Short mmCIF file of N, CA, C and O in Angstrom, two decimals:
data_model
loop_
_atom_site.label_atom_id
_atom_site.label_comp_id
_atom_site.label_asym_id
_atom_site.label_seq_id
_atom_site.Cartn_x
_atom_site.Cartn_y
_atom_site.Cartn_z
N MET A 34 60.29 124.51 107.04
CA MET A 34 59.34 123.93 107.98
C MET A 34 58.88 122.57 107.51
O MET A 34 58.58 121.71 108.30
N ARG A 35 58.82 122.35 106.22
CA ARG A 35 58.36 121.07 105.70
C ARG A 35 59.29 119.93 106.11
O ARG A 35 58.86 118.82 106.29
N MET A 36 60.61 120.22 106.23
CA MET A 36 61.56 119.20 106.64
C MET A 36 61.23 118.71 108.04
O MET A 36 61.33 117.53 108.34
N HIS A 37 60.81 119.61 108.93
CA HIS A 37 60.44 119.20 110.27
C HIS A 37 59.24 118.24 110.25
O HIS A 37 59.20 117.26 110.99
N HIS A 38 58.28 118.52 109.39
CA HIS A 38 57.12 117.64 109.27
C HIS A 38 57.54 116.27 108.76
O HIS A 38 57.05 115.24 109.22
N PHE A 39 58.46 116.25 107.81
CA PHE A 39 58.95 114.99 107.25
C PHE A 39 59.65 114.18 108.34
O PHE A 39 59.43 112.99 108.47
N LEU A 40 60.52 114.82 109.11
CA LEU A 40 61.24 114.11 110.17
C LEU A 40 60.29 113.57 111.22
O LEU A 40 60.44 112.45 111.71
N PHE A 41 59.29 114.37 111.59
CA PHE A 41 58.32 113.90 112.57
C PHE A 41 57.55 112.70 112.04
O PHE A 41 57.34 111.72 112.75
N ALA A 42 57.14 112.74 110.77
CA ALA A 42 56.42 111.63 110.17
C ALA A 42 57.31 110.39 110.10
O ALA A 42 56.86 109.27 110.36
N LEU A 43 58.57 110.58 109.79
CA LEU A 43 59.50 109.46 109.73
C LEU A 43 59.67 108.82 111.10
O LEU A 43 59.63 107.60 111.25
N LEU A 44 59.85 109.64 112.12
CA LEU A 44 60.00 109.12 113.47
C LEU A 44 58.74 108.41 113.94
O LEU A 44 58.80 107.35 114.56
N ALA A 45 57.59 108.99 113.66
CA ALA A 45 56.33 108.38 114.08
C ALA A 45 56.13 107.04 113.38
O ALA A 45 55.73 106.05 114.01
N THR A 46 56.43 106.97 112.10
CA THR A 46 56.28 105.71 111.35
C THR A 46 57.25 104.66 111.87
O THR A 46 56.89 103.51 112.05
N THR A 47 58.47 105.06 112.13
CA THR A 47 59.48 104.13 112.63
C THR A 47 59.12 103.65 114.03
O THR A 47 59.27 102.48 114.35
N ALA A 48 58.63 104.55 114.86
CA ALA A 48 58.26 104.18 116.22
C ALA A 48 57.10 103.19 116.20
O ALA A 48 57.06 102.25 116.99
N GLN A 49 56.17 103.37 115.27
CA GLN A 49 55.05 102.45 115.16
C GLN A 49 55.51 101.08 114.70
O GLN A 49 54.96 100.06 115.10
N ALA A 50 56.54 101.02 113.89
CA ALA A 50 57.05 99.75 113.38
C ALA A 50 57.89 99.03 114.43
O ALA A 50 58.28 97.89 114.24
N GLY A 51 58.21 99.70 115.54
CA GLY A 51 58.99 99.08 116.60
C GLY A 51 60.49 99.10 116.35
O GLY A 51 61.24 98.39 117.01
N GLU A 52 60.94 99.91 115.40
CA GLU A 52 62.36 100.01 115.09
C GLU A 52 62.97 101.20 115.80
O GLU A 52 62.28 102.13 116.18
N ILE A 53 64.29 101.17 115.95
CA ILE A 53 64.99 102.29 116.55
C ILE A 53 65.39 103.24 115.42
O ILE A 53 66.04 102.84 114.47
N ALA A 54 64.99 104.48 115.55
CA ALA A 54 65.31 105.47 114.52
C ALA A 54 66.65 106.10 114.81
O ALA A 54 66.96 106.42 115.95
N TYR A 55 67.46 106.26 113.79
CA TYR A 55 68.74 106.96 113.92
C TYR A 55 68.76 108.07 112.90
O TYR A 55 68.72 107.84 111.70
N ILE A 56 68.80 109.29 113.38
CA ILE A 56 68.91 110.46 112.51
C ILE A 56 70.16 111.20 112.93
O ILE A 56 70.28 111.63 114.09
N ALA A 57 71.09 111.33 112.02
CA ALA A 57 72.35 111.99 112.33
C ALA A 57 72.12 113.45 112.66
O ALA A 57 71.31 114.12 112.02
N GLY A 58 72.83 113.95 113.65
CA GLY A 58 72.79 115.35 113.97
C GLY A 58 71.77 115.74 115.02
O GLY A 58 71.70 116.89 115.41
N THR A 59 70.97 114.81 115.51
CA THR A 59 69.99 115.19 116.52
C THR A 59 70.64 115.44 117.88
O THR A 59 70.12 116.20 118.67
N ASN A 60 71.77 114.78 118.13
CA ASN A 60 72.52 115.01 119.36
C ASN A 60 74.00 114.87 119.02
O ASN A 60 74.61 113.84 119.27
N PRO A 61 74.61 115.90 118.44
CA PRO A 61 75.98 115.77 117.93
C PRO A 61 77.04 115.51 118.98
O PRO A 61 78.13 115.07 118.66
N ALA A 62 76.76 115.76 120.25
CA ALA A 62 77.75 115.52 121.30
C ALA A 62 77.79 114.05 121.73
O ALA A 62 78.63 113.67 122.53
N GLU A 63 76.90 113.24 121.21
CA GLU A 63 76.81 111.84 121.64
C GLU A 63 76.73 110.93 120.43
O GLU A 63 75.91 111.13 119.54
N ARG A 64 77.59 109.92 120.40
CA ARG A 64 77.55 108.94 119.32
C ARG A 64 76.57 107.83 119.70
O ARG A 64 76.73 107.19 120.73
N PRO A 65 75.55 107.59 118.87
CA PRO A 65 74.59 106.55 119.20
C PRO A 65 75.24 105.16 119.25
O PRO A 65 76.16 104.86 118.48
N ALA A 66 74.78 104.32 120.13
CA ALA A 66 75.33 102.98 120.28
C ALA A 66 75.14 102.15 119.01
O ALA A 66 75.95 101.28 118.69
N ALA A 67 74.08 102.40 118.26
CA ALA A 67 73.79 101.62 117.06
C ALA A 67 74.48 102.16 115.81
O ALA A 67 74.33 101.59 114.73
N ALA A 68 75.24 103.24 115.94
CA ALA A 68 75.91 103.82 114.78
C ALA A 68 77.04 102.89 114.31
O ALA A 68 77.71 102.26 115.12
N PRO A 69 77.23 102.78 113.00
CA PRO A 69 78.29 101.90 112.49
C PRO A 69 79.67 102.43 112.88
O PRO A 69 79.87 103.63 113.03
N ALA A 70 80.61 101.51 113.03
CA ALA A 70 81.98 101.88 113.41
C ALA A 70 82.98 101.14 112.54
O ALA A 70 82.78 99.96 112.23
N VAL A 71 84.04 101.82 112.15
CA VAL A 71 85.12 101.20 111.40
C VAL A 71 86.00 100.46 112.40
O VAL A 71 86.47 101.03 113.37
N THR A 72 86.20 99.17 112.16
CA THR A 72 87.02 98.38 113.08
C THR A 72 88.38 98.05 112.51
O THR A 72 89.29 97.69 113.25
N GLU A 73 88.53 98.16 111.18
CA GLU A 73 89.80 97.82 110.55
C GLU A 73 89.97 98.62 109.28
O GLU A 73 89.02 98.84 108.54
N VAL A 74 91.19 99.05 109.01
CA VAL A 74 91.50 99.79 107.79
C VAL A 74 92.49 98.97 106.98
O VAL A 74 93.54 98.59 107.48
N GLN A 75 92.13 98.69 105.74
CA GLN A 75 93.00 97.92 104.85
C GLN A 75 93.86 98.89 104.03
O GLN A 75 93.33 99.72 103.31
N LYS A 76 95.17 98.78 104.18
CA LYS A 76 96.09 99.61 103.40
C LYS A 76 97.01 98.67 102.62
O LYS A 76 97.89 98.05 103.19
N ASP A 77 96.77 98.59 101.33
CA ASP A 77 97.57 97.70 100.48
C ASP A 77 98.76 98.47 99.90
O ASP A 77 99.00 99.64 100.21
N ALA A 78 99.53 97.79 99.06
CA ALA A 78 100.72 98.39 98.47
C ALA A 78 100.37 99.62 97.63
O ALA A 78 101.13 100.60 97.60
N ALA A 79 99.22 99.60 96.95
CA ALA A 79 98.81 100.74 96.13
C ALA A 79 98.54 101.97 97.01
O ALA A 79 98.85 103.10 96.62
N TRP A 80 97.96 101.75 98.19
CA TRP A 80 97.70 102.87 99.10
C TRP A 80 99.02 103.49 99.54
O TRP A 80 99.16 104.72 99.54
N TYR A 81 99.99 102.66 99.93
CA TYR A 81 101.29 103.18 100.35
C TYR A 81 102.01 103.88 99.19
O TYR A 81 102.64 104.91 99.38
N ALA A 82 101.91 103.32 98.00
CA ALA A 82 102.55 103.95 96.84
C ALA A 82 101.96 105.34 96.59
O ALA A 82 102.70 106.29 96.30
N SER A 83 100.66 105.47 96.73
CA SER A 83 100.02 106.76 96.54
C SER A 83 100.39 107.72 97.68
O SER A 83 100.70 108.89 97.43
N ALA A 84 100.37 107.23 98.91
CA ALA A 84 100.67 108.08 100.06
C ALA A 84 102.12 108.57 100.04
O ALA A 84 102.41 109.66 100.53
N LEU A 85 103.01 107.79 99.47
CA LEU A 85 104.42 108.15 99.45
C LEU A 85 104.86 108.75 98.12
O LEU A 85 106.05 108.80 97.81
N THR A 86 103.90 109.24 97.34
CA THR A 86 104.21 109.89 96.07
C THR A 86 105.19 111.04 96.29
O THR A 86 104.97 111.89 97.16
N GLY A 87 106.28 111.03 95.54
CA GLY A 87 107.24 112.11 95.60
C GLY A 87 108.21 112.05 96.77
O GLY A 87 109.01 112.95 96.95
N VAL A 88 108.15 111.00 97.57
CA VAL A 88 109.06 110.86 98.71
C VAL A 88 110.08 109.78 98.34
O VAL A 88 109.72 108.68 97.96
N ALA A 89 111.36 110.12 98.43
CA ALA A 89 112.41 109.20 98.03
C ALA A 89 112.82 108.30 99.20
O ALA A 89 112.75 108.70 100.37
N GLN A 90 113.23 107.09 98.86
CA GLN A 90 113.76 106.17 99.87
C GLN A 90 115.19 106.56 100.18
O GLN A 90 115.88 107.09 99.30
N PRO A 91 115.69 106.34 101.35
CA PRO A 91 115.00 105.73 102.49
C PRO A 91 113.99 106.73 103.08
O PRO A 91 114.27 107.92 103.19
N TYR A 92 112.81 106.20 103.42
CA TYR A 92 111.75 107.05 103.94
C TYR A 92 112.13 107.56 105.33
O TYR A 92 112.62 106.81 106.16
N PRO A 93 111.90 108.84 105.59
CA PRO A 93 112.24 109.38 106.90
C PRO A 93 111.36 108.80 108.01
O PRO A 93 110.21 108.43 107.77
N ALA A 94 111.90 108.72 109.20
CA ALA A 94 111.16 108.17 110.34
C ALA A 94 109.92 109.00 110.66
O ALA A 94 108.96 108.49 111.24
N SER A 95 109.91 110.24 110.24
CA SER A 95 108.75 111.11 110.51
C SER A 95 107.49 110.64 109.77
O SER A 95 106.39 111.06 110.11
N LEU A 96 107.65 109.75 108.77
CA LEU A 96 106.48 109.24 108.04
C LEU A 96 105.88 108.00 108.71
O LEU A 96 104.98 107.38 108.16
N HIS A 97 106.35 107.68 109.88
CA HIS A 97 105.81 106.53 110.61
C HIS A 97 104.32 106.71 110.92
O HIS A 97 103.60 105.75 111.14
N PHE A 98 103.85 107.95 110.92
CA PHE A 98 102.44 108.20 111.20
C PHE A 98 101.52 107.50 110.20
O PHE A 98 100.35 107.26 110.48
N LEU A 99 102.03 107.16 109.01
CA LEU A 99 101.21 106.47 108.02
C LEU A 99 100.75 105.10 108.52
O LEU A 99 99.71 104.60 108.09
N GLU A 100 101.50 104.50 109.42
CA GLU A 100 101.10 103.21 109.98
C GLU A 100 99.81 103.34 110.79
O GLU A 100 99.04 102.39 110.88
N ASN A 101 99.58 104.50 111.37
CA ASN A 101 98.40 104.73 112.20
C ASN A 101 97.31 105.51 111.47
O ASN A 101 96.29 105.83 112.06
N GLN A 102 97.54 105.83 110.21
CA GLN A 102 96.58 106.61 109.44
C GLN A 102 95.32 105.78 109.19
O GLN A 102 95.40 104.67 108.72
N GLY A 103 94.19 106.34 109.54
CA GLY A 103 92.91 105.66 109.31
C GLY A 103 92.26 106.17 108.03
O GLY A 103 92.92 106.67 107.13
N ASN A 104 90.95 106.05 107.96
CA ASN A 104 90.21 106.48 106.77
C ASN A 104 89.83 107.95 106.81
O ASN A 104 89.05 108.40 105.99
N TRP A 105 90.34 108.70 107.76
CA TRP A 105 90.04 110.12 107.83
C TRP A 105 90.91 110.89 106.83
O TRP A 105 91.91 110.38 106.35
N PHE A 106 90.52 112.11 106.56
CA PHE A 106 91.27 112.92 105.59
C PHE A 106 92.60 113.34 106.15
O PHE A 106 92.71 113.76 107.31
N SER A 107 93.63 113.25 105.34
CA SER A 107 94.96 113.75 105.68
C SER A 107 95.49 114.48 104.46
O SER A 107 95.53 113.90 103.37
N PRO A 108 95.92 115.71 104.59
CA PRO A 108 96.45 116.43 103.44
C PRO A 108 97.72 115.80 102.89
O PRO A 108 98.08 116.03 101.74
N PHE A 109 98.39 114.94 103.67
CA PHE A 109 99.61 114.31 103.21
C PHE A 109 99.32 113.26 102.14
O PHE A 109 100.16 112.99 101.29
N THR A 110 98.15 112.67 102.15
CA THR A 110 97.83 111.59 101.21
C THR A 110 96.98 112.05 100.03
O THR A 110 96.44 111.22 99.30
N HIS A 111 96.84 113.36 99.84
CA HIS A 111 96.06 113.91 98.73
C HIS A 111 96.86 115.01 98.04
O HIS A 111 97.66 115.70 98.67
N ALA A 112 96.60 115.16 96.77
CA ALA A 112 97.28 116.21 96.00
C ALA A 112 96.93 117.57 96.55
O ALA A 112 95.79 117.84 96.90
N GLY A 113 97.93 118.43 96.60
CA GLY A 113 97.72 119.78 97.11
C GLY A 113 97.77 120.80 95.99
O GLY A 113 97.11 120.65 94.96
N MET A 114 98.59 121.80 96.17
CA MET A 114 98.67 122.90 95.21
C MET A 114 99.37 122.46 93.93
O MET A 114 100.13 121.50 93.92
N THR A 115 99.10 123.18 92.88
CA THR A 115 99.70 122.91 91.58
C THR A 115 101.09 123.55 91.49
O THR A 115 101.45 124.36 92.35
N PRO A 116 101.88 123.20 90.46
CA PRO A 116 103.21 123.80 90.31
C PRO A 116 103.12 125.31 90.27
O PRO A 116 102.11 125.85 89.81
N PRO A 117 104.07 126.01 90.77
CA PRO A 117 105.39 125.58 91.21
C PRO A 117 105.44 125.13 92.67
O PRO A 117 106.49 124.84 93.20
N TYR A 118 104.30 125.03 93.34
CA TYR A 118 104.27 124.67 94.75
C TYR A 118 104.10 123.16 94.97
O TYR A 118 104.08 122.71 96.10
N ASP A 119 104.00 122.40 93.91
CA ASP A 119 103.79 120.96 93.99
C ASP A 119 105.14 120.26 94.18
O ASP A 119 105.70 119.68 93.26
N LEU A 120 105.65 120.28 95.40
CA LEU A 120 106.98 119.75 95.68
C LEU A 120 107.06 118.23 95.52
O LEU A 120 108.13 117.69 95.26
N ARG A 121 105.94 117.52 95.67
CA ARG A 121 105.96 116.06 95.59
C ARG A 121 105.56 115.54 94.21
O ARG A 121 105.54 114.34 94.00
N GLY A 122 105.23 116.40 93.28
CA GLY A 122 104.94 115.97 91.92
C GLY A 122 103.59 115.31 91.73
O GLY A 122 103.40 114.50 90.83
N TRP A 123 102.61 115.67 92.53
CA TRP A 123 101.27 115.08 92.40
C TRP A 123 100.61 115.48 91.08
O TRP A 123 99.82 114.71 90.53
N HIS A 124 100.88 116.66 90.58
CA HIS A 124 100.20 117.16 89.41
C HIS A 124 100.99 117.00 88.11
O HIS A 124 100.62 117.56 87.08
N THR A 125 102.08 116.26 88.13
CA THR A 125 102.85 116.03 86.91
C THR A 125 102.39 114.74 86.26
O THR A 125 101.93 113.82 86.92
N ASP A 126 102.49 114.67 84.94
CA ASP A 126 102.15 113.45 84.23
C ASP A 126 103.21 112.40 84.52
O ASP A 126 104.40 112.67 84.43
N LYS A 127 102.74 111.20 84.84
CA LYS A 127 103.69 110.15 85.23
C LYS A 127 103.86 109.15 84.11
O LYS A 127 103.12 108.93 83.27
#
């Protein structure tokens, strides 16, 4: 219950200051207009080298999805299970 009092006090203070309050999760079906947005994703050679760990050239056409990969989580670009299931060698010493 104390968290509700804190949020109410925060909103009241912000409203008095004339600022727009943004509290995540108050309306999860709607993205607030003032919420920050990612407009560009920088993927350098190190990012591609990491994403293509354990994949031999020539790279298959099915990996074209990496061109459209944003900053969201993808299991393809992170280490998965340990050996003997580590087919791409993420957990081996390099």
